[in-house]
XYZ file of C-alpha atoms in Angstrom:
531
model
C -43.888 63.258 48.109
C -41.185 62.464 50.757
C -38.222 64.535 51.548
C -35.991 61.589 51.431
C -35.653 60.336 47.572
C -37.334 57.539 46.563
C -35.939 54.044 45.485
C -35.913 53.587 41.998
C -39.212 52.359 41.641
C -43.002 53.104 40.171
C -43.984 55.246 43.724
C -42.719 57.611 45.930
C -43.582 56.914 49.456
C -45.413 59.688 51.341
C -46.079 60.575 55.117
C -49.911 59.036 55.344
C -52.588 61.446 55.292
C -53.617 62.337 59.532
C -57.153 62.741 60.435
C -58.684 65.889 59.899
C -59.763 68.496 62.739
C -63.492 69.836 62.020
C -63.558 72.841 60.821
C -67.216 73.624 61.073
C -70.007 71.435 62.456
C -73.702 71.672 61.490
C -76.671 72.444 64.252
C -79.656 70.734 62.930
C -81.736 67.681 64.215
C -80.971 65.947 60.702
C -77.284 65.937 61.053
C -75.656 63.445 63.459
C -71.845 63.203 64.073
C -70.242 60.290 65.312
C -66.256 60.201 65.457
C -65.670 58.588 61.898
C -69.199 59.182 60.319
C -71.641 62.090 58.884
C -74.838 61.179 58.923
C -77.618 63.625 57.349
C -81.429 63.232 56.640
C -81.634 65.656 53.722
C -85.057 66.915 51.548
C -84.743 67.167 47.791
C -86.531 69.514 45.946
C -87.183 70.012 42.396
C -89.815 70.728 39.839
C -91.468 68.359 37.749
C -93.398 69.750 34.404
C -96.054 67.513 32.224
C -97.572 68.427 29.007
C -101.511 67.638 29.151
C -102.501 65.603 26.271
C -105.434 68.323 25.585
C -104.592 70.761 22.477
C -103.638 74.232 24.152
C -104.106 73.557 28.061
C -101.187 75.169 30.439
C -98.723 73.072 31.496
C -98.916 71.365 34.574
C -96.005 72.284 37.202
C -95.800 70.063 39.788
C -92.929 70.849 43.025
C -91.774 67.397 44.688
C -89.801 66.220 47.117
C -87.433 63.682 47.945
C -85.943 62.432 51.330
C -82.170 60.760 50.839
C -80.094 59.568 53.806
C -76.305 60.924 53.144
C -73.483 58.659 55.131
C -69.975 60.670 54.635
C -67.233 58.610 56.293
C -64.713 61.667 57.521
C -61.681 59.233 57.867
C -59.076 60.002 55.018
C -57.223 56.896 53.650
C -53.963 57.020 52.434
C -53.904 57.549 49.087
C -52.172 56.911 45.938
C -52.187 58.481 42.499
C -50.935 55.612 39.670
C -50.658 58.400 36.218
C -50.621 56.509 32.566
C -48.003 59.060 31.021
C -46.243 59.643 34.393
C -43.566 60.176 32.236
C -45.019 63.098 29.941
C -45.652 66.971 30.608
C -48.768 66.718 33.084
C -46.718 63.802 35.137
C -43.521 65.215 35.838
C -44.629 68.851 35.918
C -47.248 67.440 38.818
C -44.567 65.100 40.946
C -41.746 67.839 40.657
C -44.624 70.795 41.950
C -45.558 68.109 44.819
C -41.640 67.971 45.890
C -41.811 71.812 46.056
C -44.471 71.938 47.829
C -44.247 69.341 50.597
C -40.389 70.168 51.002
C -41.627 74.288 50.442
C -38.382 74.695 47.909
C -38.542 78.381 46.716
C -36.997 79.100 43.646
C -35.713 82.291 41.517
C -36.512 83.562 38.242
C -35.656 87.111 36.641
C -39.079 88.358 38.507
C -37.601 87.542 41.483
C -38.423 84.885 44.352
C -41.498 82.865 44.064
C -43.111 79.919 46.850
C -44.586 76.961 45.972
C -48.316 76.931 45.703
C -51.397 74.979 44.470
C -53.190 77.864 42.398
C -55.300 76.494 40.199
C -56.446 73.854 42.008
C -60.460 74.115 42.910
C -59.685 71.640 46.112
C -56.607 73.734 47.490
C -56.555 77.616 46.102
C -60.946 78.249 45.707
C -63.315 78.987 48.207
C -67.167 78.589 49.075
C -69.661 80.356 50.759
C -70.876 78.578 54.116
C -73.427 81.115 54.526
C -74.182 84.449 56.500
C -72.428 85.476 59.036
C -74.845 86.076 61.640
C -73.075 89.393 63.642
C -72.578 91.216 60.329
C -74.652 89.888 57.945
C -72.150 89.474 55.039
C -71.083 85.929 53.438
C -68.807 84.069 55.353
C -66.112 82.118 52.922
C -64.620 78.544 53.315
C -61.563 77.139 52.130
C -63.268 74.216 49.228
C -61.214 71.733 50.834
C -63.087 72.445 54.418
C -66.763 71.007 53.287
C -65.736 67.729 53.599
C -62.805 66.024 55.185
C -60.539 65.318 51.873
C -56.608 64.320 50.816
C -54.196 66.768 50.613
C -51.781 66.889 47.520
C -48.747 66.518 50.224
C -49.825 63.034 51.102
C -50.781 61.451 47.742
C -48.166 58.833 47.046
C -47.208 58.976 43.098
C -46.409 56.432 40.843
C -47.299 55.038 37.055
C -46.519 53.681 34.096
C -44.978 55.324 30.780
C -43.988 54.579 27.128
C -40.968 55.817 27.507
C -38.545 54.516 29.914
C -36.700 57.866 31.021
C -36.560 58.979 34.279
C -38.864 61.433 36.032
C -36.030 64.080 36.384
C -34.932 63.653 32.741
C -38.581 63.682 31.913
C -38.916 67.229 33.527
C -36.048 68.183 32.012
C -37.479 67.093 28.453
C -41.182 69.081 29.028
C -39.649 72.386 29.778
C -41.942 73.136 31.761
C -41.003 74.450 34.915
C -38.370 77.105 35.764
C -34.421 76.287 35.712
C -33.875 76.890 39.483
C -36.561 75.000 40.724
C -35.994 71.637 38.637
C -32.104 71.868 39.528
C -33.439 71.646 43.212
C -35.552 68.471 42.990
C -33.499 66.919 40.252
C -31.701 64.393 42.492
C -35.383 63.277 43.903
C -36.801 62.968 40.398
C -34.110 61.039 39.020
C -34.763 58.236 41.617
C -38.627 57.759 40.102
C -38.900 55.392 36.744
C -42.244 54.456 35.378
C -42.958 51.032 34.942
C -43.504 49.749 31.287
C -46.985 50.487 29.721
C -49.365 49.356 27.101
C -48.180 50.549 23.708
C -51.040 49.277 20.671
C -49.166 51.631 17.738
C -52.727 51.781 16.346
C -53.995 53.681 18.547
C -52.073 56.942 18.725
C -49.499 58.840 16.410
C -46.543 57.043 14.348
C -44.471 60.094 15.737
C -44.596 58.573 19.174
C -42.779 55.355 17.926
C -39.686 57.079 19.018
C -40.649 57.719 22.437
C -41.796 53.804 23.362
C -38.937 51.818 25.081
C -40.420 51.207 28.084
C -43.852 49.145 26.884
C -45.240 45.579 27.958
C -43.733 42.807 25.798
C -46.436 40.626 23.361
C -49.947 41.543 22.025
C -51.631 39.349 23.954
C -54.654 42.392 26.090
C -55.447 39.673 28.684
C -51.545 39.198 29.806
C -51.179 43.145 29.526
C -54.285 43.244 31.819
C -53.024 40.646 34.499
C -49.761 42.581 34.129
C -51.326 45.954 34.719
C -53.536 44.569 37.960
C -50.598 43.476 39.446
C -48.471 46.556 39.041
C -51.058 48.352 41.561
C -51.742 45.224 43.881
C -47.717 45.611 44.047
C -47.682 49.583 44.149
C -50.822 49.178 47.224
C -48.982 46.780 48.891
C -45.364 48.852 48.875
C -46.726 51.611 49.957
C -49.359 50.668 52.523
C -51.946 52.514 51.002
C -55.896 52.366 51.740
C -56.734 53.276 48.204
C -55.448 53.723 44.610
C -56.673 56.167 41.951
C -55.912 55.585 38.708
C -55.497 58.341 36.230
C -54.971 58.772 32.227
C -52.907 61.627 31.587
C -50.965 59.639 28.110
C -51.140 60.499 24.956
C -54.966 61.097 23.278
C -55.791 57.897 21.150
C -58.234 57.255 18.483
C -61.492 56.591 18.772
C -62.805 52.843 19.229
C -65.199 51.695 16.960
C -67.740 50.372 18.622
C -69.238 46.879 17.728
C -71.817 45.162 19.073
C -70.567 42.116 20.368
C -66.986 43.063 21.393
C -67.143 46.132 23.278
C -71.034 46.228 24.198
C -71.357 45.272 27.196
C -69.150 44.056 30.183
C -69.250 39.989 29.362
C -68.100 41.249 25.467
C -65.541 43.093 26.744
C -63.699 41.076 28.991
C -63.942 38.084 26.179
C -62.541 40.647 23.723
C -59.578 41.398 25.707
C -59.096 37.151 26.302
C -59.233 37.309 22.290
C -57.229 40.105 22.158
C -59.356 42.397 19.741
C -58.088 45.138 17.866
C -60.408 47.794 19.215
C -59.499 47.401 22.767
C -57.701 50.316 23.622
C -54.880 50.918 25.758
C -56.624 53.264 27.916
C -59.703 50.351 27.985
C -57.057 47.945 29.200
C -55.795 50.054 31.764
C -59.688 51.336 33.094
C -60.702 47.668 32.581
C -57.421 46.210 35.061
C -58.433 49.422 37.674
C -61.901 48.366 37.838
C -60.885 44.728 38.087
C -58.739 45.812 41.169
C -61.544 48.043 42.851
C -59.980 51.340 42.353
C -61.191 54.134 40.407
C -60.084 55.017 36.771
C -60.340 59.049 35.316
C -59.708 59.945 31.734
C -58.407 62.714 31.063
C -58.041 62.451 27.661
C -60.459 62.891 24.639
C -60.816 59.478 23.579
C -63.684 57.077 24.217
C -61.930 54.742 26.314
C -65.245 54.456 28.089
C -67.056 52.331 25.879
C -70.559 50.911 26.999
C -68.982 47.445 28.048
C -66.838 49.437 30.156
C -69.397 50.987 31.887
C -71.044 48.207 32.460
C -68.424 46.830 34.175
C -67.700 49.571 36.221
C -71.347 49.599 37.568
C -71.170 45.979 37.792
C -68.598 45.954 40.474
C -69.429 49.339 41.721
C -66.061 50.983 40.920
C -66.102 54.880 39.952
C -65.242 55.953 36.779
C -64.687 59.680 34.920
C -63.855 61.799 32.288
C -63.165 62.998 29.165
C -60.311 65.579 28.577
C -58.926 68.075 30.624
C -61.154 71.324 30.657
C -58.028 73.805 31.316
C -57.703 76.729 28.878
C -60.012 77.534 25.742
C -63.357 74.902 26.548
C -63.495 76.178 29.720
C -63.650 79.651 28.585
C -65.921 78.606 25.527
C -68.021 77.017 28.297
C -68.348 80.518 30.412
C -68.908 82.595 27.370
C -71.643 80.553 25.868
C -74.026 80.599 28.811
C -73.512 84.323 29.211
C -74.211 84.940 25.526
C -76.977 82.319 25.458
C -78.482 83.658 28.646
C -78.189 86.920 27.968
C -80.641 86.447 24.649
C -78.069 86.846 21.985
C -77.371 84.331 19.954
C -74.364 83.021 18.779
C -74.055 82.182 14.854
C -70.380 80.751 14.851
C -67.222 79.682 16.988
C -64.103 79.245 15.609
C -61.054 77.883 17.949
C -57.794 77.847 16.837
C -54.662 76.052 18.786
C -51.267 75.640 17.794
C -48.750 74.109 20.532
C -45.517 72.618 20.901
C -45.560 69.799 23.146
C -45.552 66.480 22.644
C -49.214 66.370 23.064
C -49.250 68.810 20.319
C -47.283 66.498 18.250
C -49.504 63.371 18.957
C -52.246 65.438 18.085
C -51.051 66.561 14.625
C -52.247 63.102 13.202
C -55.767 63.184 12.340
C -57.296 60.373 13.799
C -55.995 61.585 17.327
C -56.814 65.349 16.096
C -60.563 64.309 15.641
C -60.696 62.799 19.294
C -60.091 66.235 20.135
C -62.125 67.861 18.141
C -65.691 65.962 18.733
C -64.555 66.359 22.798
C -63.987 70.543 22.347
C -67.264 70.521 20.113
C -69.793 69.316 21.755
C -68.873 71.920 25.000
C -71.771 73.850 23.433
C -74.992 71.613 23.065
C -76.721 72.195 26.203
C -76.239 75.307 26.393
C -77.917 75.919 22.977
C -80.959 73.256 23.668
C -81.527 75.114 26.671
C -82.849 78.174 24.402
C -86.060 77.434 22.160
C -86.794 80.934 21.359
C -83.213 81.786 20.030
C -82.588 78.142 18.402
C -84.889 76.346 16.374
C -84.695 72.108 16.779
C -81.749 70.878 14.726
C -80.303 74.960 14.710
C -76.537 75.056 16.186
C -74.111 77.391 15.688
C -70.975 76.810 13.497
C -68.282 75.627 15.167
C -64.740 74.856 13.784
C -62.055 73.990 15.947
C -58.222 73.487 14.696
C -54.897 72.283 16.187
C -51.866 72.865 14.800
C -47.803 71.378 15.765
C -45.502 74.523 16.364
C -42.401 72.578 18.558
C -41.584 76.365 18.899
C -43.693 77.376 21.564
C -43.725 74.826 23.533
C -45.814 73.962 26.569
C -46.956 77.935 25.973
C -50.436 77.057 24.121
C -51.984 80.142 22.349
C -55.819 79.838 21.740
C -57.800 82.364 19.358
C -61.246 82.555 19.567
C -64.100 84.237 17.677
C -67.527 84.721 18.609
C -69.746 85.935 15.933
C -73.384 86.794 17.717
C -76.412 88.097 16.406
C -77.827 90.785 18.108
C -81.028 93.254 18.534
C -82.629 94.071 15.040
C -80.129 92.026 12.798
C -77.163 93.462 13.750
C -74.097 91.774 14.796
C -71.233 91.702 17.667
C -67.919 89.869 17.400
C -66.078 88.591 20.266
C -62.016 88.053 19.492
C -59.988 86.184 22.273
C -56.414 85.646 22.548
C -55.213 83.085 25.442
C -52.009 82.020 25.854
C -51.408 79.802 28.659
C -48.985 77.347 29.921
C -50.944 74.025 29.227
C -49.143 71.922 31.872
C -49.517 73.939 34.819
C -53.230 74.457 34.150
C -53.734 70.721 33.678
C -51.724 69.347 36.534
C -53.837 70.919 39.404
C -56.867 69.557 37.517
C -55.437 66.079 37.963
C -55.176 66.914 41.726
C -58.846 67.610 41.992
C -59.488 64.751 39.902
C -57.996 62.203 42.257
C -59.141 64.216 45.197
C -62.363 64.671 44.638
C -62.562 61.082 43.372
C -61.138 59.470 46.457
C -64.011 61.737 48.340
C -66.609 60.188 46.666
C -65.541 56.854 47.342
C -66.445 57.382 51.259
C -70.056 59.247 50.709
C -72.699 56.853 50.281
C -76.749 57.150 49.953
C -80.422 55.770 50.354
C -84.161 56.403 50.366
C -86.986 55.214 51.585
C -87.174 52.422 49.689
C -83.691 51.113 50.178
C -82.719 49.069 53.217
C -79.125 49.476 52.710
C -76.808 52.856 51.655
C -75.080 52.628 48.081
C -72.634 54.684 46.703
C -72.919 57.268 44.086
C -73.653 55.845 40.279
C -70.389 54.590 39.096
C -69.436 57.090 36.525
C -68.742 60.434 38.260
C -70.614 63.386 36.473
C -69.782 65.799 39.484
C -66.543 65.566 38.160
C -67.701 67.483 34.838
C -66.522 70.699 36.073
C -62.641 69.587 35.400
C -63.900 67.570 32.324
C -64.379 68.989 28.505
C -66.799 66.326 27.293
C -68.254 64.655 30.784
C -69.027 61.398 31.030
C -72.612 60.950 32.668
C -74.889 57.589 33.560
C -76.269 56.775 30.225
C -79.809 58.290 29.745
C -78.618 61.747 32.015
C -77.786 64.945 30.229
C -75.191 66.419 30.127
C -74.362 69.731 31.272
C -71.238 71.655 30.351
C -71.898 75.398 31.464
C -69.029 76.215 33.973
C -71.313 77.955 36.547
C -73.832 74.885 37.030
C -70.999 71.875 36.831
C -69.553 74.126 40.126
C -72.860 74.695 41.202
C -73.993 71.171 40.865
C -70.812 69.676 43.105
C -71.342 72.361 46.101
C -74.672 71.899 46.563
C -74.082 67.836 46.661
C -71.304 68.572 49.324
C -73.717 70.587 51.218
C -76.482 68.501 51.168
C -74.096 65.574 52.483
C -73.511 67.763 55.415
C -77.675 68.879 55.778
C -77.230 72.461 54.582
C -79.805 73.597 51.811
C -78.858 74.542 48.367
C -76.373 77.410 47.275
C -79.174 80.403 46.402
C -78.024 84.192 45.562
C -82.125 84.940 46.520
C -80.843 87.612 49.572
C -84.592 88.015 50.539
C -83.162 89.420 53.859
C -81.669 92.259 51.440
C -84.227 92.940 49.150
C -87.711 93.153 50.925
C-alpha cells in the first residue's frame, strides 16, 4: 500500500516490486543462472507397484525415473491483488494490516505496544531447511520467501469489488477486527478505497445479506456482468501499471451449482450458458470465468464449487491458473494434523465431531442451510485420504463418523470458538478421547492465507517445465494443487488425488521449489548421524 492515500477508486497504488538480490545460489552442473532465468536439469524419482495377474505372486516394485527441465524466471512483476468481498472481514482486515506494515504504524493496546508483522503467513513468518551446514553439521534454515525470488505483501497493489458499497475504513470499522488504536491511524487512508460494484445473484447466498447489497452490477443479464467484470481489471492493470493481476474470492460462501450436462460441462457450455444467462452460473463462476478470459489467475477461497468442470476446462484451455476451495485456517487444519498422527500412529479413529459458532457476517451467511452445507461437504471430506491410506485399520467403504455444525452467535464476533472430539479406538478394544477447544480470531488467520495465496500464485506463473519428449517448456497444469496446503477441500487436475494431510501438502510444495532450483528432495534420513 502507499503512504500517500489513495484516490477514491478500486486500487491503491504501490511502490513496484525491485528485483531481488540472490540469496543463495546452487553449485551443480544441472543448474545454470543467467541474469533473469533459472534453469535446472532435475531427476525424478518414484516408485511404481503392479499387481501380477497370477493368484498369490509378490508384487512387483519397480523404482523409475524421470528427467524434467525446470525454467524459473527470477524477475518479479508488479503485482496486483483484485479481492471479491474487498469490502468484508478478510478484505479490510488484509488492506488496513498492509498500511501498517509498509508505513510500520505501531499501535497500543492494554498489553502494551505491539509492531506490525506478517505472522501467519507461510511466505513471510516460516522457514525451510536448505540443508547442512557443512562447518558444524547442523541444519541450516531459510527464510520460505528466499527459495525462489517472490512478491512481497508491501508491493501488492489492492483493489476489488464488493456488495456493499461502504468504504474500506467504514468497512474495518464494521468487522471489528483489528485493535482501536491501530484502525484510528490508517482510517484517513482506508476511507479513500471504495470497491467497485459486484455480481449479486440473491440465489446464490443468504436472504440476510439482502441488506448489505447496494453496491451490485445493474440487470441479470451474466454475459454483460462478465464484459463488465473483464473490464474492471483491464482498467485496474492499466491504472496501476501492473505486470500481472491475481484475482481472489474472499465473498460470501454460495450454494452449490448443480451441475448439468450441457450448461456447465465443459468450457463451450459454459460460456453459451453465461450468453443465455443460466440460473446456475454462479457469481463466483462469472467472476473466475471474466479472470480467465483476461489471462490472470482466479483462487477460491470459499467452499463452494465455483469450479465446475466447464470451468476447468476453460482454464486449461487458455492456460490460466486456477485454485481453491476454502480457507484452511483454524479447526480443518488442525483436523488435518491430528488425523495423520492418529491414522499413522495405528489407532483408529471411530468419530469426529466439529462444532463452530461465530459472529461475523460470514457466520451469518452461513446460518442458511444451503450455504451451511457448502461448508460442511468442504470441512468433511479433510479426512478421506488419510483414512484410504490405511487398509489394515479401515475396511473399503469404512469411514469414521463425522458431524460438523455451525452455528450464528453475533456475540462473539470475529472470535471463532471450535470444539472438537476425537473418539479413537485403541489396543485391545479400548478407547481414547481427544477434546479440543480453539478459539481463534478467524480474520487474522485467514488474511495471511490470502497473502500466500496470491504470492505463491503469481510464483507459479513464472516457473515453467518439459521432458524429453517436449520441444517446448509449459507451465504447471492449470489448477494449482500445490496450493492445497492453504486450501480445506483442494482443487486438483481431474483424475489426481487428493491429499489433505498438513505435513505432505507442505512437503509436496518445498520439494517442487527445490527441485526448480536442482536440489534433491526434503529427507529427515540423517544417514551421516545414524551409521
Amino acid at each position: 500500500m502507499s503512504p500517500a492515500p489513495a484516490p477514491a477508486s478500486a486500487s491503491a497504488p504501490v511502490v513496484a516490486a525491485v528485483p531481488q538480490n540472490e540469496f543463495f545460489k546452487v553449485v551443480s552442473p544441472n543448474v545454470v543462472y543467467s541474469d533473469s532465468e533459472i534453469r535446472t536439469t532435475y531427476t525424478y524419482r518414484d516408485v511404481k507397484v503392479s499387481k501380477s495377474e497370477q493368484p498369490g505372486a509378490p508384487l512387483q516394485v519397480t523404482p523409475v525415473e524421470t528427467t524434467y527441465h525446470f525454467k524459473v524466471d527470477k524477475r518479479v512483476p508488479k503485482v496486483g491483488l483484485m479481492l471479491v468481498g474487498w469490502g468484508g472481514n478478510n478484505g479490510s482486515t488484509l488492506t488496513a494490516s498492509i498500511i501498517a506494515n509498509k508505513q510500520n504504524i505501531s499501535w497500543r493496546t492494554k498489553e502494551g505496544l505491539h509492531q506490525p508483522n506478517y505472522i501467519g503467513s507461510l511466505t513471510q513468518s516460516s522457514t525451510l531447511r536448505l540443508g547442512t551446514d557443512a562447518e558444524t553439521g547442523k541444519d541450516y534454515h531459510i527464510p520460505f520467501n528466499q527459495i525462489l525470488p517472490m512478491a512481497h505483501p508491501n508491493d501488492l497493489v489492492l483493489g476489488g469489488w464488493d456488495i456493499s458499497g461502504a468504504d474500506l475504513g467504514s468497512a474495518m470499522e464494521r468487522a471489528r477486527v483489528l485493535e482501536w488504536d491501530l484502525q484510528r491511524q490508517v482510517m484517513d487512508q482506508m476511507r479513500e478505497l471504495k470497491p467497485l460494484p459486484s455480481v449479486y445473484y440473491p440465489d446464490f447466498i443468504a436472504a440476510n445479506q439482502e441488506d448489505r447489497a447496494d453496491n451490485v452490477l445493474s440487470g441479470t443479464d451474466k454475459q454483460v456482468h462478465v464484459e463488465e467484470l473483464r473490464k474492471n481489471i483491464r482498467d485496474f492493470k492499466s491504472t496501476n501499471s501492473l505486470d500481472r493481476v491475481v484475482v481472489l474470492w474472499t465473498a460470501n460462501t454460495e450454494r452449490f451449482a448443480e451441475i448439468i450436462p450441457g450448461v456447465n460441462d465443459t468450457a463451450d457450455n459454459l460460456l453459451n450458458s453465461i450468453k443465455a444467462s443460466h440460473s446456475e452460473v454462479s457469481p463466483s463462476s462469472v467472476f473466475a470465468v471474466a479472470s480467465i478470459l483476461e489471462g490472470c489467475p482466479f483462487i477460491n477461497g470459499s467452499p463452494q464449487n465455483t469450479f465446475v468442470p466447464g470451468l476447468i476446462d476453460l482454464a486449461t484451455v487458455h492456460k490460466v491458473h486456477i485454485g481453491g476451495d476454502d480457507f484452511k485456517s483454524g479447526q480443518t487444519k488442525i483436523k488435518s494434523v491430528l488425523m495423520d498422527f492418529l491414522v499413522s500412529a495405528g489407532l483408529k479413529p471411530l468419530s469426529i465431531t466439529s462444532y463452530n459458532h461465530l459472529g461475523n457476517n460470514d457466520g451469518k451467511n452461513l446460518s442458511a442451510p444451503e450455504q451451511f452445507r457448502s461448508k460442511e461437504i468442504s470441512k468433511s471430506n479433510v479426512v478421506d485420504d488419510m483414512v484410504a491410506s490405511n487398509g489394515i485399520l479401515y475396511k473399503k467403504g469404512e469411514h469414521p463418523d463425522h458431524v460438523v455444525v455451525i452455528k450464528y452467535v453475533p456475540a462473539v464476533g470475529d472470535s471463532k470458538r471450535a470444539l472438537d472430539e476425537y473418539v479413537s479406538e485403541i489396543f485391545m478394544g479400548g478407547r481414547n478421547t481427544i477434546s479440543l477447544y480453539n478459539v481463534c480470531e478467524d480474520s487474522l488467520l485467514a488474511s495471511p492465507l490470502i497473502l500466500d495465496l496470491a504470492i505463491l500464485t503469481e510464483l507459479m506463473t513464472r516457473i515453467q517445465y518439459k521432458t524429453g519428449d517436449m520441444a517446448e517448456y509449459a507451465p504447471f497444469h492449470s489448477v494449482l494443487s500445490i496450493l492445497s496446503y492453504m486450501l480445506k477441500a483442494p482443487v486438483v487436475p481431474p483424475g489426481a488425488a487428493v491429499v489433505n494431510a498438513l505435513a505432505k501438502q507442505r512437503s509436496a510444495m518445498e520439494n517442487i521449489f527445490r527441485a526448480c532450483i536442482g536440489l534433491p528432495p526434503q529427507s529427515d534420513m540423517l544417514l551421516e548421524t545414524r551409521l
